[in-house]
Amino acid sequence: MTASQNYKTCRTVRHSQHHQPDLFTTSPGPFFTLLDLPHRSQLQFITAKIMAVTTLSLAVAMMALFAATVVRASDGDPLQDFCVADESSKIFINGFPCKDPAKVVSEDFTFRGLRHQGNLSTSFGAPLQKAFVHEFPGINTQGISWARLDFAYPAGLNVPHWHQRATEVLSCQQGKLLVGFVDTNNKLWSTVLEPGDITTFPRGLMHFQLNVGKGPAFAVLALNSQNAGRSDVGASTFGAGVKEQILEKAFGLSEEAVKSLEKFFSMPHVQESSGVEVM
């Protein structure tokens, strides 16, 4: 071998020893690349691959968790056959603690409070009788509740309201009811129900029912939450102590009109008619 050839060979060997390919831009097969790298670079290569796989796995897990959170639109699933609510417990949780199974009886799973017509002399003539978890402990953790609505004649009204935690399905049992809800585009969806008809009010949207028949009416309804929550448009706006200046400007009302509405919606019998629990 000539001196010139020997010099070129030495340069090639030294260059290959010191040259480290870019782990993130070179694209030979992983097996070939790993064998071709010095020991230290092999460790770097393996570490980079592990970090990339770990990051991808965490991203997928977070996306799955987010999707599960968004899709859920009702109460969580129960973790046992039943969990009769123990309202005497001092433990504060999301829902109610379970009653000792040894003390549970068959009547815990039955509610008999909706047999009779409600008091039609309420302010709006549409008394609501509830079978929510407070009245019916057997539905605790079951993600459902029930109620009865009676409507006075003429024009008994279940005032505009919404449920923060549930979608509602209502069935007309007697009479004629004008029902409707308003969506987030401020569009009204409305119809008239007769006995046997069923309608739904999507979760969180303002809705109402009005007796438009020739006599008393009544309906039953189900909600996909054991404690659906309820806020009435009037009571939550004018009966909650919102600063008067805000109400005057928001609704274009005079100071006197706002004070009159505040007085009306703060009366106990109006709050009771609106489904507000007055202590």
Coordinates of N, CA and C in Angstrom, one line a residue, residues 75-236:
D75 N -75.3 11.2 35.3 CA -74.6 10.7 36.5 C -73.7 9.5 36.2
G76 N -72.6 9.4 37.0 CA -71.7 8.3 36.9 C -72.4 6.9 37.1
D77 N -71.8 5.9 36.6 CA -72.3 4.5 36.7 C -72.2 4.0 38.2
P78 N -73.1 3.3 38.7 CA -73.0 2.7 40.0 C -71.9 1.6 40.1
L79 N -71.3 1.5 41.2 CA -70.3 0.5 41.4 C -70.7 -0.7 42.2
Q80 N -72.0 -0.8 42.5 CA -72.6 -1.9 43.2 C -74.1 -2.1 42.8
D81 N -74.8 -3.1 43.2 CA -76.2 -3.3 42.8 C -77.0 -2.1 43.2
F82 N -76.9 -1.6 44.4 CA -77.7 -0.5 44.9 C -76.9 0.2 45.9
C83 N -77.3 1.5 46.2 CA -76.7 2.3 47.2 C -77.8 3.2 47.8
V84 N -78.7 2.7 48.6 CA -79.8 3.5 49.2 C -79.2 4.7 49.9
A85 N -79.6 5.9 49.6 CA -79.0 7.1 50.2 C -79.2 7.1 51.7
D86 N -78.1 7.4 52.4 CA -78.1 7.6 53.9 C -78.0 9.1 54.1
E87 N -79.1 9.8 54.2 CA -79.1 11.2 54.4 C -78.8 11.7 55.8
S88 N -78.7 10.7 56.7 CA -78.3 11.0 58.1 C -76.8 11.1 58.2
S89 N -76.1 10.6 57.2 CA -74.6 10.6 57.3 C -74.1 12.0 57.3
K90 N -73.0 12.2 58.1 CA -72.3 13.5 58.1 C -71.2 13.7 57.1
I91 N -71.0 12.6 56.3 CA -69.9 12.6 55.3 C -70.5 13.4 54.1
F92 N -69.6 14.3 53.6 CA -70.1 15.2 52.5 C -69.3 14.7 51.2
I93 N -70.1 14.1 50.3 CA -69.5 13.6 49.0 C -70.4 14.1 47.9
N94 N -70.0 13.7 46.6 CA -70.8 14.1 45.5 C -71.9 13.0 45.3
G95 N -73.1 13.3 45.9 CA -74.2 12.3 46.0 C -74.4 12.1 47.5
F96 N -74.7 10.8 47.8 CA -75.0 10.5 49.2 C -74.3 9.2 49.5
P97 N -73.8 9.0 50.7 CA -73.2 7.7 51.2 C -74.3 6.6 51.1
C98 N -73.8 5.4 51.1 CA -74.8 4.3 51.1 C -75.3 3.9 52.5
K99 N -76.5 3.6 52.6 CA -77.1 3.0 53.8 C -76.5 1.6 54.0
D100 N -76.3 1.3 55.2 CA -75.8 -0.1 55.6 C -76.7 -1.1 54.9
P101 N -76.2 -2.0 54.0 CA -77.1 -3.0 53.3 C -77.9 -3.8 54.2
A102 N -77.4 -4.1 55.4 CA -78.1 -4.9 56.4 C -79.4 -4.2 56.9
K103 N -79.4 -2.9 56.7 CA -80.6 -2.1 57.2 C -81.5 -1.7 56.0
V104 N -81.2 -2.1 54.8 CA -82.0 -1.8 53.7 C -83.3 -2.7 53.6
V105 N -84.4 -2.1 53.3 CA -85.7 -2.9 53.2 C -86.3 -2.6 51.9
S106 N -87.3 -3.5 51.5 CA -87.9 -3.4 50.2 C -88.5 -2.0 49.9
E107 N -89.1 -1.4 51.0 CA -89.7 -0.1 50.8 C -88.7 1.0 50.4
D108 N -87.4 0.8 50.6 CA -86.5 1.8 50.2 C -86.5 1.9 48.6
F109 N -87.0 0.9 47.9 CA -87.0 1.0 46.5 C -88.3 1.3 45.9
T110 N -89.2 1.8 46.8 CA -90.6 2.2 46.3 C -90.9 3.6 46.8
F111 N -91.5 4.4 46.0 CA -92.0 5.7 46.4 C -93.5 5.8 46.0
R112 N -94.3 6.3 47.0 CA -95.7 6.3 46.9 C -96.3 7.8 46.9
G113 N -95.4 8.7 46.7 CA -95.8 10.1 46.9 C -96.4 10.8 45.7
L114 N -96.7 10.1 44.6 CA -97.2 10.8 43.4 C -98.6 10.3 43.1
R115 N -99.3 9.8 44.0 CA -100.6 9.2 43.7 C -101.7 10.3 43.5
H116 N -101.5 11.4 44.1 CA -102.6 12.4 44.2 C -102.2 13.7 43.5
Q117 N -103.2 14.5 43.1 CA -103.0 15.7 42.4 C -102.3 16.7 43.4
G118 N -101.4 17.5 42.8 CA -100.8 18.6 43.7 C -101.7 19.7 43.9
N119 N -101.3 20.7 44.7 CA -102.0 21.8 45.1 C -102.1 22.8 44.0
L120 N -103.2 22.9 43.3 CA -103.4 23.8 42.1 C -103.5 25.3 42.4
S121 N -103.5 25.6 43.7 CA -103.7 27.0 44.1 C -102.3 27.7 44.2
T122 N -101.3 27.1 43.8 CA -100.0 27.8 43.8 C -99.9 29.0 42.8
S123 N -98.9 29.8 43.0 CA -98.9 31.1 42.2 C -99.1 30.9 40.7
F124 N -98.4 29.8 40.2 CA -98.5 29.6 38.7 C -99.3 28.4 38.3
G125 N -100.0 27.8 39.3 CA -100.9 26.7 39.0 C -100.3 25.5 38.4
A126 N -99.1 25.2 38.7 CA -98.4 24.0 38.2 C -97.5 23.4 39.2
P127 N -98.1 22.8 40.3 CA -97.3 22.2 41.3 C -96.4 21.0 40.8
L128 N -95.2 21.0 41.2 CA -94.3 19.9 40.9 C -94.1 19.0 42.1
Q129 N -94.4 17.7 42.0 CA -94.1 16.7 43.0 C -93.0 15.8 42.6
K130 N -91.9 15.8 43.4 CA -90.7 15.2 42.9 C -90.4 13.8 43.6
A131 N -89.8 13.0 42.8 CA -89.2 11.7 43.3 C -87.7 11.8 43.0
F132 N -87.1 12.8 43.5 CA -85.6 12.9 43.4 C -85.0 12.1 44.6
V133 N -83.7 12.1 44.6 CA -83.0 11.3 45.6 C -83.3 11.7 47.1
H134 N -83.6 13.0 47.3 CA -84.0 13.5 48.6 C -85.3 12.8 49.0
E135 N -86.3 12.7 48.1 CA -87.6 12.1 48.4 C -87.5 10.5 48.2
F136 N -86.7 10.0 47.4 CA -86.7 8.6 47.0 C -85.2 8.1 47.1
P137 N -84.7 7.8 48.3 CA -83.3 7.4 48.5 C -82.9 6.2 47.7
G138 N -83.8 5.4 47.3 CA -83.5 4.1 46.6 C -82.9 4.4 45.2
I139 N -83.0 5.6 44.7 CA -82.4 5.9 43.3 C -81.0 6.4 43.4
N140 N -80.5 6.5 44.6 CA -79.1 7.0 44.8 C -78.1 6.2 43.9
T141 N -77.3 6.9 43.2 CA -76.3 6.3 42.2 C -76.9 5.7 41.0
Q142 N -78.2 5.7 40.8 CA -78.8 5.1 39.6 C -79.0 6.0 38.4
G143 N -78.7 7.3 38.6 CA -78.7 8.2 37.5 C -80.1 8.5 36.9
I144 N -81.1 8.5 37.7 CA -82.5 8.8 37.2 C -83.4 9.3 38.3
S145 N -84.4 10.1 37.9 CA -85.4 10.6 38.8 C -86.7 10.8 38.1
W146 N -87.8 11.0 38.9 CA -89.1 11.0 38.4 C -89.9 12.2 39.0
A147 N -90.9 12.7 38.4 CA -91.7 13.7 39.0 C -93.1 13.7 38.3
R148 N -94.1 14.4 39.0 CA -95.4 14.6 38.5 C -95.7 16.1 38.5
L149 N -96.3 16.5 37.4 CA -96.7 17.9 37.2 C -98.2 18.0 37.0
D150 N -98.9 18.8 37.8 CA -100.3 19.0 37.6 C -100.5 20.5 37.2
F151 N -101.5 20.7 36.3 CA -101.7 22.0 35.8 C -103.2 22.5 36.0
A152 N -103.3 23.6 36.7 CA -104.6 24.2 36.9 C -105.3 24.7 35.6
Y153 N -106.6 24.8 35.7 CA -107.4 25.3 34.5 C -108.0 26.6 35.0
P154 N -107.8 27.7 34.2 CA -107.1 27.8 32.9 C -105.6 28.2 33.1
A155 N -104.8 27.8 32.2 CA -103.4 28.4 32.0 C -102.5 28.1 33.1
G156 N -102.6 26.9 33.7 CA -101.5 26.5 34.7 C -100.2 26.5 34.0
L157 N -99.2 27.0 34.6 CA -97.9 27.2 33.9 C -96.7 26.7 34.7
N158 N -95.9 25.8 34.1 CA -94.6 25.4 34.7 C -93.7 26.4 34.1
V159 N -93.2 27.4 34.9 CA -92.5 28.6 34.4 C -91.2 28.2 33.6
P160 N -90.8 29.1 32.7 CA -89.5 28.8 32.0 C -88.4 28.6 33.0
H161 N -87.7 27.5 32.8 CA -86.6 27.0 33.7 C -85.6 26.1 32.9
W162 N -84.6 25.7 33.6 CA -83.7 24.7 33.0 C -83.1 23.8 34.1
H163 N -82.6 22.6 33.6 CA -82.0 21.7 34.5 C -80.5 21.6 34.2
Q164 N -79.6 21.9 35.1 CA -78.2 22.0 34.9 C -77.6 20.6 34.6
R165 N -78.2 19.6 35.2 CA -77.5 18.3 35.2 C -78.3 17.2 34.5
A166 N -79.3 17.5 33.8 CA -80.1 16.4 33.2 C -80.9 16.8 32.0
T167 N -81.1 15.8 31.1 CA -82.1 15.9 30.0 C -83.5 15.4 30.6
E168 N -84.5 16.0 30.1 CA -85.9 15.6 30.6 C -86.7 15.0 29.5
V169 N -87.5 14.0 29.8 CA -88.5 13.4 29.0 C -89.8 13.5 29.7
L170 N -90.8 14.2 29.0 CA -92.1 14.4 29.6 C -93.2 13.8 28.8
S171 N -94.2 13.1 29.6 CA -95.3 12.5 28.9 C -96.6 13.1 29.4
C172 N -97.4 13.6 28.5 CA -98.7 14.1 28.9 C -99.7 13.0 29.2
Q173 N -100.4 13.1 30.3 CA -101.3 12.1 30.8 C -102.7 12.5 30.7
Q174 N -103.0 13.8 30.7 CA -104.3 14.3 30.7 C -104.3 15.8 30.2
G175 N -105.3 16.2 29.4 CA -105.4 17.5 29.0 C -104.5 17.9 27.8
K176 N -104.3 19.1 27.5 CA -103.5 19.6 26.4 C -102.4 20.6 27.0
L177 N -101.2 20.4 26.6 CA -100.1 21.2 27.0 C -99.3 21.8 25.9
L178 N -99.1 23.1 25.9 CA -98.2 23.8 25.0 C -96.8 23.7 25.7
V179 N -95.9 23.1 25.0 CA -94.5 22.9 25.5 C -93.5 23.4 24.6
G180 N -92.3 23.7 25.1 CA -91.3 24.2 24.2 C -90.0 24.4 24.9
F181 N -88.9 24.6 24.1 CA -87.6 24.9 24.6 C -86.9 25.9 23.7
V182 N -85.9 26.6 24.1 CA -85.2 27.5 23.3 C -83.7 27.1 23.3
D183 N -83.2 26.9 22.0 CA -81.8 26.4 21.9 C -80.8 27.6 22.0
T184 N -79.5 27.3 21.9 CA -78.5 28.3 22.1 C -78.4 29.3 20.9
N185 N -79.2 29.1 19.9 CA -79.3 30.1 18.8 C -80.5 30.9 19.0
N186 N -81.1 30.8 20.2 CA -82.4 31.6 20.5 C -83.5 31.2 19.6
K187 N -83.6 29.9 19.2 CA -84.7 29.5 18.3 C -85.6 28.7 19.2
L188 N -86.9 29.0 19.1 CA -87.9 28.3 19.9 C -88.4 27.0 19.1
W189 N -88.5 25.9 19.9 CA -89.0 24.7 19.4 C -90.2 24.3 20.2
S190 N -91.4 24.3 19.6 CA -92.6 24.2 20.4 C -93.7 23.4 19.7
T191 N -94.5 22.7 20.6 CA -95.6 21.9 20.0 C -96.7 21.8 21.1
V192 N -97.8 21.1 20.8 CA -98.9 20.9 21.7 C -99.0 19.4 21.9
L193 N -99.0 19.0 23.2 CA -99.1 17.6 23.6 C -100.5 17.2 24.0
E194 N -100.9 16.0 23.6 CA -102.2 15.4 24.1 C -101.9 14.1 24.8
P195 N -102.8 13.5 25.5 CA -102.5 12.3 26.3 C -101.9 11.2 25.5
G196 N -100.8 10.7 26.0 CA -100.0 9.7 25.4 C -98.8 10.2 24.6
D197 N -98.7 11.5 24.4 CA -97.6 12.1 23.7 C -96.4 12.3 24.6
I198 N -95.2 12.2 24.0 CA -94.0 12.4 24.8 C -93.1 13.4 24.1
T199 N -92.4 14.2 24.9 CA -91.4 15.2 24.3 C -90.2 15.2 25.2
T200 N -89.1 15.8 24.7 CA -87.9 15.9 25.4 C -87.4 17.3 25.5
F201 N -86.7 17.6 26.5 CA -86.1 18.9 26.7 C -84.6 18.7 27.0
P202 N -83.7 19.1 26.0 CA -82.3 18.8 26.2 C -81.7 19.5 27.4
R203 N -80.7 18.8 27.9 CA -80.0 19.3 29.1 C -79.5 20.7 29.0
G204 N -79.9 21.5 30.1 CA -79.4 22.9 30.2 C -80.1 23.9 29.3
L205 N -81.1 23.5 28.6 CA -81.9 24.5 27.8 C -83.2 24.9 28.5
M206 N -83.5 26.2 28.3 CA -84.7 26.7 29.0 C -85.9 26.1 28.3
H207 N -86.9 25.7 29.2 CA -88.1 25.1 28.6 C -89.3 25.4 29.5
F208 N -90.5 25.0 29.1 CA -91.7 25.4 29.8 C -92.9 24.5 29.4
Q209 N -94.0 24.5 30.1 CA -95.2 23.8 29.8 C -96.4 24.7 30.3
L210 N -97.4 24.8 29.4 CA -98.6 25.7 29.7 C -99.9 24.9 29.4
N211 N -100.8 24.9 30.3 CA -102.1 24.2 30.0 C -102.9 25.0 29.1
V212 N -103.2 24.4 27.9 CA -104.0 25.1 26.9 C -105.3 24.3 26.6
G213 N -105.6 23.4 27.5 CA -106.8 22.6 27.3 C -108.0 23.2 27.9
K214 N -109.1 22.4 28.0 CA -110.4 22.8 28.5 C -110.7 22.3 29.9
G215 N -109.6 21.9 30.6 CA -109.8 21.5 31.9 C -108.4 21.2 32.5
P216 N -108.3 20.7 33.8 CA -107.0 20.5 34.4 C -106.2 19.5 33.5
A217 N -104.9 19.5 33.7 CA -104.0 18.6 33.0 C -103.0 18.1 33.9
F218 N -102.3 16.9 33.5 CA -101.2 16.5 34.3 C -100.2 15.7 33.4
A219 N -99.0 15.7 33.8 CA -97.9 15.0 33.1 C -97.0 14.4 34.1
V220 N -96.2 13.4 33.6 CA -95.1 12.8 34.4 C -93.9 13.0 33.6
L221 N -92.7 13.0 34.3 CA -91.5 13.2 33.6 C -90.4 12.5 34.3
A222 N -89.3 12.2 33.5 CA -88.1 11.5 33.9 C -86.9 12.3 33.6
L223 N -85.9 12.3 34.4 CA -84.7 13.0 34.2 C -83.5 12.0 34.4
N224 N -82.4 12.2 33.6 CA -81.3 11.2 33.7 C -80.3 11.7 34.7
S225 N -80.8 12.1 35.9 CA -79.9 12.4 37.1 C -80.8 12.2 38.3
Q226 N -80.1 11.7 39.4 CA -80.9 11.6 40.6 C -81.2 12.9 41.3
N227 N -80.4 14.0 40.9 CA -80.6 15.3 41.4 C -80.4 16.3 40.3
A228 N -81.4 16.5 39.4 CA -81.2 17.2 38.2 C -80.8 18.7 38.3
G229 N -81.2 19.3 39.4 CA -81.1 20.8 39.6 C -82.1 21.5 38.8
R230 N -82.4 22.7 39.2 CA -83.4 23.5 38.5 C -83.2 25.0 38.8
S231 N -83.2 25.8 37.8 CA -83.1 27.3 37.9 C -84.2 27.9 37.1
D232 N -85.1 28.7 37.7 CA -86.1 29.4 37.0 C -85.6 30.7 36.5
V233 N -86.1 31.1 35.3 CA -85.6 32.3 34.7 C -85.9 33.5 35.6
G234 N -87.2 33.6 36.0 CA -87.5 34.8 36.9 C -86.9 34.8 38.2
A235 N -87.0 33.7 38.9 CA -86.4 33.6 40.3 C -84.9 33.8 40.3
S236 N -84.2 33.1 39.4 CA -82.8 33.2 39.4 C -82.3 34.6 38.9

